[in-house]
Coordinates of C-alpha atoms and ligand atoms in Angstrom, one line a residue:
M1 CA 127.4 112.1 180.5
M2 CA 128.7 110.8 177.3
I3 CA 126.8 112.0 174.2
N4 CA 125.4 109.3 172.0
I5 CA 126.2 109.4 168.3
T6 CA 124.4 106.7 166.4
F7 CA 125.7 105.7 162.9
V8 CA 123.4 104.5 160.2
F9 CA 124.6 103.0 157.0
G10 CA 123.5 100.3 154.5
T11 CA 125.5 100.1 151.5
R12 CA 129.2 99.7 150.3
P13 CA 130.1 103.3 149.9
E14 CA 128.5 104.6 153.4
F15 CA 130.6 101.9 155.0
I16 CA 134.0 102.7 153.5
K17 CA 133.4 106.4 154.1
L18 CA 132.2 105.7 157.9
A19 CA 134.5 103.0 158.9
K20 CA 137.5 105.0 160.1
V21 CA 135.1 107.9 161.3
I22 CA 133.7 105.2 163.5
E23 CA 137.0 103.8 164.5
K24 CA 138.1 107.3 165.7
L25 CA 134.9 108.2 167.5
K26 CA 134.7 104.8 169.1
N27 CA 138.0 105.5 170.9
N28 CA 137.0 108.9 171.9
R29 CA 135.8 109.0 175.4
K30 CA 133.6 111.8 175.2
F31 CA 130.9 109.8 173.0
S32 CA 129.2 106.6 173.2
I33 CA 128.6 104.9 169.8
T34 CA 125.9 102.9 168.4
I35 CA 126.0 101.5 164.8
I36 CA 122.9 100.3 162.8
S37 CA 123.2 99.0 159.7
S38 CA 119.9 98.8 157.3
G39 CA 120.8 95.7 155.4
Q40 CA 120.3 97.7 152.2
Q41 CA 123.4 96.0 150.4
D42 CA 124.2 93.3 152.7
D43 CA 125.6 91.2 149.6
L44 CA 127.9 93.7 148.8
L45 CA 129.2 94.3 152.5
K46 CA 129.8 90.7 152.8
A47 CA 133.0 90.8 151.2
F48 CA 134.5 93.4 153.8
K49 CA 135.9 91.6 156.4
D50 CA 135.6 94.5 158.9
S51 CA 132.2 95.5 158.0
K52 CA 130.0 94.2 160.9
L53 CA 131.4 96.8 163.1
N54 CA 129.2 95.2 166.0
S55 CA 126.2 97.1 164.4
I56 CA 122.7 96.0 164.8
N57 CA 121.4 95.0 161.7
L58 CA 117.9 95.7 160.6
K59 CA 118.2 93.3 157.7
I60 CA 115.8 95.2 155.4
K61 CA 116.1 94.0 151.7
K62 CA 115.8 96.6 149.0
F63 CA 114.6 94.2 146.1
N64 CA 114.4 97.2 143.6
N65 CA 111.6 98.4 145.6
T66 CA 112.4 101.7 147.3
E67 CA 109.0 102.9 148.6
M68 CA 108.8 99.2 150.5
F69 CA 112.5 99.5 151.6
I70 CA 111.8 103.0 153.1
S71 CA 108.5 102.0 154.9
N72 CA 109.9 99.0 156.3
F73 CA 113.2 100.6 157.5
L74 CA 111.2 103.4 159.3
V75 CA 109.1 100.6 161.1
A76 CA 112.2 98.5 162.1
F77 CA 114.4 101.7 162.9
D78 CA 111.8 103.1 165.1
M79 CA 111.4 99.8 167.1
I80 CA 115.3 99.9 168.0
L81 CA 115.3 103.8 168.6
K82 CA 112.4 103.8 170.9
K83 CA 114.6 101.9 173.3
K84 CA 117.8 103.9 173.0
K85 CA 119.2 107.4 174.1
V86 CA 120.4 109.0 170.8
D87 CA 121.6 112.7 170.9
Y88 CA 122.8 112.6 167.0
L89 CA 122.2 110.5 164.2
F90 CA 125.3 110.5 161.8
V91 CA 124.7 109.7 158.2
Q92 CA 126.9 109.7 155.0
G93 CA 125.8 110.4 151.5
D94 CA 122.7 110.1 149.7
T95 CA 121.1 106.6 149.7
S96 CA 117.7 105.3 150.6
T97 CA 119.2 104.5 154.1
V98 CA 120.5 108.0 154.6
Y99 CA 117.0 109.5 153.5
A100 CA 114.8 107.4 155.5
S101 CA 116.9 107.6 158.8
S102 CA 117.1 111.5 158.3
L103 CA 113.2 111.7 157.8
Y104 CA 113.0 109.7 161.0
G105 CA 115.5 112.3 162.8
F106 CA 113.3 115.0 161.6
L107 CA 110.0 113.8 162.6
N108 CA 111.4 112.9 166.2
K109 CA 113.7 115.9 166.6
I110 CA 116.8 114.1 166.4
P111 CA 119.6 116.2 165.4
I112 CA 121.5 114.9 162.2
I113 CA 125.2 115.2 161.1
H114 CA 125.4 114.8 157.4
L115 CA 128.7 113.8 156.0
E116 CA 129.5 114.4 152.2
A117 CA 126.8 117.2 152.4
G118 CA 126.6 119.7 149.5
L119 CA 127.4 117.5 146.5
R120 CA 125.0 118.9 143.7
T121 CA 124.1 118.4 140.1
N122 CA 121.0 120.4 140.5
D123 CA 119.2 118.0 138.4
I124 CA 116.7 116.3 140.6
H125 CA 116.6 113.4 138.1
K126 CA 120.3 112.7 137.9
P127 CA 121.5 110.9 139.7
F128 CA 118.1 109.3 140.5
P129 CA 117.0 109.4 143.4
E130 CA 120.2 110.4 145.1
E131 CA 119.9 114.1 144.1
F132 CA 116.7 114.5 145.5
Y133 CA 118.0 112.7 148.8
R134 CA 120.7 114.7 149.3
Q135 CA 118.9 117.9 148.8
N136 CA 116.6 117.0 151.2
V137 CA 118.7 115.8 153.9
S138 CA 120.7 119.1 153.7
K139 CA 117.1 120.8 154.8
I140 CA 116.9 118.4 157.7
A141 CA 120.5 118.2 159.0
S142 CA 121.9 120.2 161.7
I143 CA 125.7 120.0 161.1
H144 CA 126.9 119.7 157.5
L145 CA 130.4 118.0 156.7
A146 CA 131.2 119.0 153.2
Q147 CA 134.1 117.2 151.3
T148 CA 135.4 120.4 149.8
N149 CA 134.6 123.9 149.6
S150 CA 132.6 123.6 146.4
G151 CA 130.0 121.6 148.6
K152 CA 130.1 124.3 151.1
R153 CA 129.4 126.8 148.4
N154 CA 126.3 124.9 147.2
L155 CA 124.9 124.6 150.8
I156 CA 125.4 128.3 151.3
K157 CA 123.6 129.0 148.0
E158 CA 120.7 126.8 149.6
G159 CA 120.4 129.2 152.4
I160 CA 122.2 127.0 155.1
K161 CA 124.3 129.1 157.6
S162 CA 128.0 128.9 157.2
N163 CA 128.7 128.3 160.8
K164 CA 126.9 124.8 160.6
I165 CA 129.1 123.8 157.5
F166 CA 132.7 122.4 158.0
V167 CA 134.9 121.2 155.2
V168 CA 136.4 118.0 156.4
G169 CA 137.9 116.0 153.2
N170 CA 137.0 112.5 152.4
P171 CA 137.3 109.7 155.0
G172 CA 136.9 107.1 152.4
I173 CA 140.5 108.2 151.3
D174 CA 141.4 107.4 154.8
Y175 CA 140.1 103.7 154.3
L176 CA 141.7 103.6 150.7
L177 CA 145.2 104.8 152.1
D178 CA 145.0 102.4 155.1
G179 CA 144.1 99.3 153.2
Y180 CA 145.9 100.1 149.8
T181 CA 148.4 96.9 150.1
T182 CA 150.0 97.7 146.8
K183 CA 151.0 101.2 147.6
I184 CA 150.2 104.2 145.0
S185 CA 152.5 103.4 142.4
K186 CA 152.4 104.2 138.6
K187 CA 154.7 101.2 138.0
L188 CA 151.7 98.7 138.7
E189 CA 149.8 100.2 135.8
S190 CA 149.1 98.3 132.6
K191 CA 148.9 99.9 129.5
N192 CA 145.6 100.0 127.5
N193 CA 144.0 98.3 130.6
I194 CA 140.5 99.6 131.3
L195 CA 138.4 98.9 134.7
I196 CA 134.8 99.5 134.5
T197 CA 132.0 99.9 137.3
M198 CA 128.4 100.7 136.5
H199 CA 125.4 100.9 138.7
R200 CA 123.4 104.0 138.6
R201 CA 119.7 103.9 138.0
E202 CA 120.3 106.0 134.9
A203 CA 122.2 102.9 133.6
I204 CA 119.7 100.5 134.5
D205 CA 116.8 102.5 133.1
G206 CA 118.0 103.2 129.6
S207 CA 121.5 103.8 128.7
L208 CA 123.5 100.7 129.6
R209 CA 122.8 98.9 126.3
K210 CA 123.8 102.0 124.4
F211 CA 126.8 102.1 126.6
I212 CA 127.7 98.3 126.0
Y213 CA 127.1 99.1 122.3
N214 CA 129.7 101.8 122.2
L215 CA 132.1 99.9 124.1
K216 CA 131.9 97.0 121.8
V217 CA 132.7 99.2 118.8
F218 CA 135.4 100.8 120.8
L219 CA 137.0 97.3 121.4
R220 CA 136.3 96.2 118.0
T221 CA 138.3 99.0 116.4
N222 CA 141.0 99.5 119.2
P223 CA 141.8 95.6 119.9
E224 CA 144.9 96.4 122.0
Y225 CA 142.7 97.7 124.7
S226 CA 141.4 95.1 127.5
V227 CA 138.9 95.4 130.2
N228 CA 138.0 94.2 133.6
W229 CA 134.5 94.7 134.8
P230 CA 133.3 93.8 138.3
V231 CA 129.4 93.7 138.0
H232 CA 127.4 95.1 140.4
S233 CA 125.2 92.7 142.2
N234 CA 122.1 94.3 141.0
P235 CA 120.1 91.8 138.8
N236 CA 119.0 94.5 136.4
I237 CA 122.6 95.3 135.4
L238 CA 123.5 91.6 135.3
N239 CA 120.7 90.8 133.2
Q240 CA 121.1 93.6 130.7
I241 CA 124.8 92.6 130.2
K242 CA 123.9 89.2 129.5
E243 CA 121.3 90.1 126.9
S244 CA 123.8 92.5 125.1
F245 CA 126.3 89.7 124.9
K246 CA 124.0 87.1 123.6
S247 CA 123.8 88.0 119.9
K248 CA 127.5 87.2 119.2
P249 CA 128.8 84.7 121.8
K250 CA 132.0 84.0 119.9
E251 CA 133.1 87.4 119.2
K252 CA 136.5 87.5 121.1
L253 CA 136.4 91.0 122.6
K254 CA 138.8 91.4 125.6
I255 CA 136.3 91.8 128.2
N256 CA 136.7 90.0 131.8
F257 CA 133.5 90.0 133.7
L258 CA 134.0 89.5 137.4
K259 CA 131.8 89.3 140.5
P260 CA 131.7 92.2 142.8
L261 CA 135.1 92.4 144.5
D262 CA 136.2 92.8 147.9
Y263 CA 137.9 96.2 148.7
F264 CA 141.6 94.8 148.5
E265 CA 141.1 92.9 145.2
F266 CA 139.2 95.9 143.8
N267 CA 142.4 98.0 144.6
K268 CA 144.5 95.5 142.7
Y269 CA 142.5 96.0 139.5
L270 CA 142.4 99.7 140.4
S271 CA 146.1 99.8 140.4
K272 CA 146.5 97.9 137.1
A273 CA 144.1 100.3 135.3
E274 CA 145.3 102.8 132.9
Y275 CA 141.9 104.0 132.2
L276 CA 138.7 103.9 134.7
I277 CA 135.2 104.1 133.3
T278 CA 132.5 104.5 136.1
D279 CA 129.5 106.0 137.3
S280 CA 130.4 105.6 140.9
G281 CA 130.9 108.6 143.1
G282 CA 133.6 106.8 145.4
V283 CA 135.4 105.4 142.5
Q284 CA 135.4 108.6 140.8
E285 CA 137.2 110.2 143.9
E286 CA 139.4 107.3 144.3
G287 CA 140.5 107.3 140.6
A288 CA 141.2 111.2 140.7
Y289 CA 143.4 110.7 143.9
L290 CA 145.4 107.7 142.3
G291 CA 145.7 109.9 139.1
K292 CA 144.1 107.4 136.8
K293 CA 142.5 108.5 133.3
L294 CA 139.1 108.9 134.4
L295 CA 136.0 108.4 132.0
I296 CA 132.7 109.2 133.9
A297 CA 129.9 107.3 132.4
R298 CA 127.4 110.0 133.3
D299 CA 125.6 113.1 131.7
V300 CA 126.4 115.2 134.5
T301 CA 128.5 114.8 137.9
E302 CA 128.2 116.4 141.2
R303 CA 132.1 116.0 141.8
E304 CA 132.5 119.4 139.9
D305 CA 136.2 119.8 141.4
I306 CA 137.4 116.7 139.3
I307 CA 136.0 118.1 136.1
R308 CA 137.4 121.8 137.0
L309 CA 140.9 120.3 137.9
K310 CA 140.8 118.2 134.6
L311 CA 141.2 114.9 136.5
G312 CA 138.3 113.2 134.8
M313 CA 135.9 113.8 131.9
L314 CA 132.2 113.0 131.3
I315 CA 131.7 110.3 128.2
K316 CA 127.7 110.6 128.9
A317 CA 125.7 107.5 130.5
D318 CA 125.4 106.0 127.3
G319 CA 129.3 106.1 126.5
S320 CA 128.8 108.0 123.3
K321 CA 131.7 110.3 124.1
L322 CA 134.2 107.5 124.9
F323 CA 136.4 107.7 121.7
D324 CA 136.8 111.3 121.8
R325 CA 137.7 111.2 125.3
I326 CA 140.2 108.4 125.0
Q327 CA 142.0 110.3 122.0
Y328 CA 142.1 113.2 124.5
Y329 CA 143.9 111.2 127.0
K330 CA 146.2 109.6 124.4
K331 CA 147.5 113.1 123.7
N332 CA 147.2 114.6 127.1
S333 CA 148.7 113.6 130.4
I334 CA 147.1 114.3 133.7
D335 CA 148.6 117.3 135.6
L336 CA 150.4 116.1 138.8
K337 CA 149.9 119.6 140.4
N338 CA 146.1 119.2 140.0
T339 CA 146.2 115.6 141.4
N340 CA 148.0 117.2 144.5
I341 CA 145.2 119.8 144.9
W342 CA 142.7 117.0 144.9
R343 CA 144.5 115.2 147.3
N344 CA 144.6 118.1 149.8
Y345 CA 141.0 118.4 149.2
Q346 CA 140.4 115.0 150.3
G347 CA 142.5 115.3 153.4
R348 CA 145.2 112.8 152.5
G349 CA 144.1 110.2 154.9
K350 CA 143.5 112.4 157.8
S351 CA 139.7 113.4 157.4
S352 CA 138.4 111.1 160.0
L353 CA 140.9 112.5 162.6
K354 CA 139.5 116.0 161.7
I355 CA 135.9 114.9 162.2
N356 CA 136.8 113.5 165.4
N357 CA 138.5 116.7 166.6
L358 CA 135.7 118.8 165.2
L359 CA 132.8 117.0 166.9
T360 CA 134.8 117.3 170.3
K361 CA 134.9 120.6 169.8
I362 CA 131.3 121.5 168.8
L363 CA 129.5 119.0 170.5
C364 CA 131.0 118.6 173.9
Ligands
UDP401 N1 134.2 99.0 145.3 C1 134.6 97.8 145.7 N2 134.4 96.5 145.0 C2 133.9 96.6 143.7 C3 133.5 97.8 143.1 C4 133.7 99.2 143.9 O1 135.1 97.5 146.9 O2 133.8 95.5 143.1 C5 134.5 100.1 146.2 C6 135.1 101.2 145.4 O3 136.6 101.4 145.7 C7 134.5 102.5 146.1 C8 133.2 102.2 146.3 O4 133.1 100.8 146.3 O5 135.0 102.8 147.3 C9 132.2 102.7 145.6 O6 130.8 102.1 145.7 P1 129.6 102.3 144.5 O7 130.3 102.3 143.4 O8 128.8 101.1 144.9 O9 128.9 103.5 145.0 P2 129.0 105.1 145.0 O10 130.2 105.5 145.4 O11 128.8 105.4 143.5 O12 127.9 105.5 145.7

């Protein structure tokens, strides 16, 4: 009998990191695949032509109310899963969808396969609520697929048995390399061009206004820099940005605000950028892969390898280290040796194949 693996996702990064894994496992005759999307970020996923994946969409909206989202999700998920044979639930990352579906799996004794396991800041409030989610999903999961060895070490420290942890790289990079229309080339880079993405709760709940203040001061004193900023669809981010730019509407700063971009458009802006300022996990990984000058707008990051390899630097969530770090990058270039180490860690586009082979070996 075929083994059923039910994938659950809801947000843009989950989709990007699962798409190639699902593609591989769908073509594997040992498995039957079910795909359930929660609806958590349907607005952002609309831009992805391939995002439907024949999934069952629960259409649960988040509306910035996580408690309601989780409870509504559990009810809808139960109605679907009751009617299905599910041998494994496969989740990726640290979102509300991942946490809620893992909790459901735990309560119903369905084993969980967790991709991107072992990322840690060890501060339960940063990022909030993701660090709490991922720590707890690790307690529940049966198979832990870590991106790098540092994730594996973190899990072992928490008492997870090493024979349940597998280092598989990052299938988000498989998606990047498959769809990267413009090829990875330094030639496309435009000097002094900055790309910004911001969406974390820490920013929304406090630091975004200070971040914008620091960015404005930087752009006033360094007018040769220009910014592209695809603004996340979260209305709290949108409103804070509008408020922060109300006071001097005529001021001519070179900031181009954009709607959330579809993946291929985003890649074009990514190719063009010399600097990347982001609080996103996926954008950090992609930026380091492409050798961009990466400024992480957070107080801490769980991507510890990126810091260790000097492929990115923290500028704090309020951007207070922006000046210093750009000065550093003006004098120091990124070591290509380290970029190559990171590319190896990420699996160079073969992570989904590795996961397919691994699951065939350990589950069948
Ligand atoms: N991304 C995109 N369009 C955008 C901004 C980001 O397609 O306008 C992609 C980006 O390439 C990366 C992913 O979205 O793969 C990151 O998602 P997000 O920042 O929402 O979540 P995180 O990675 O922080 O969980």
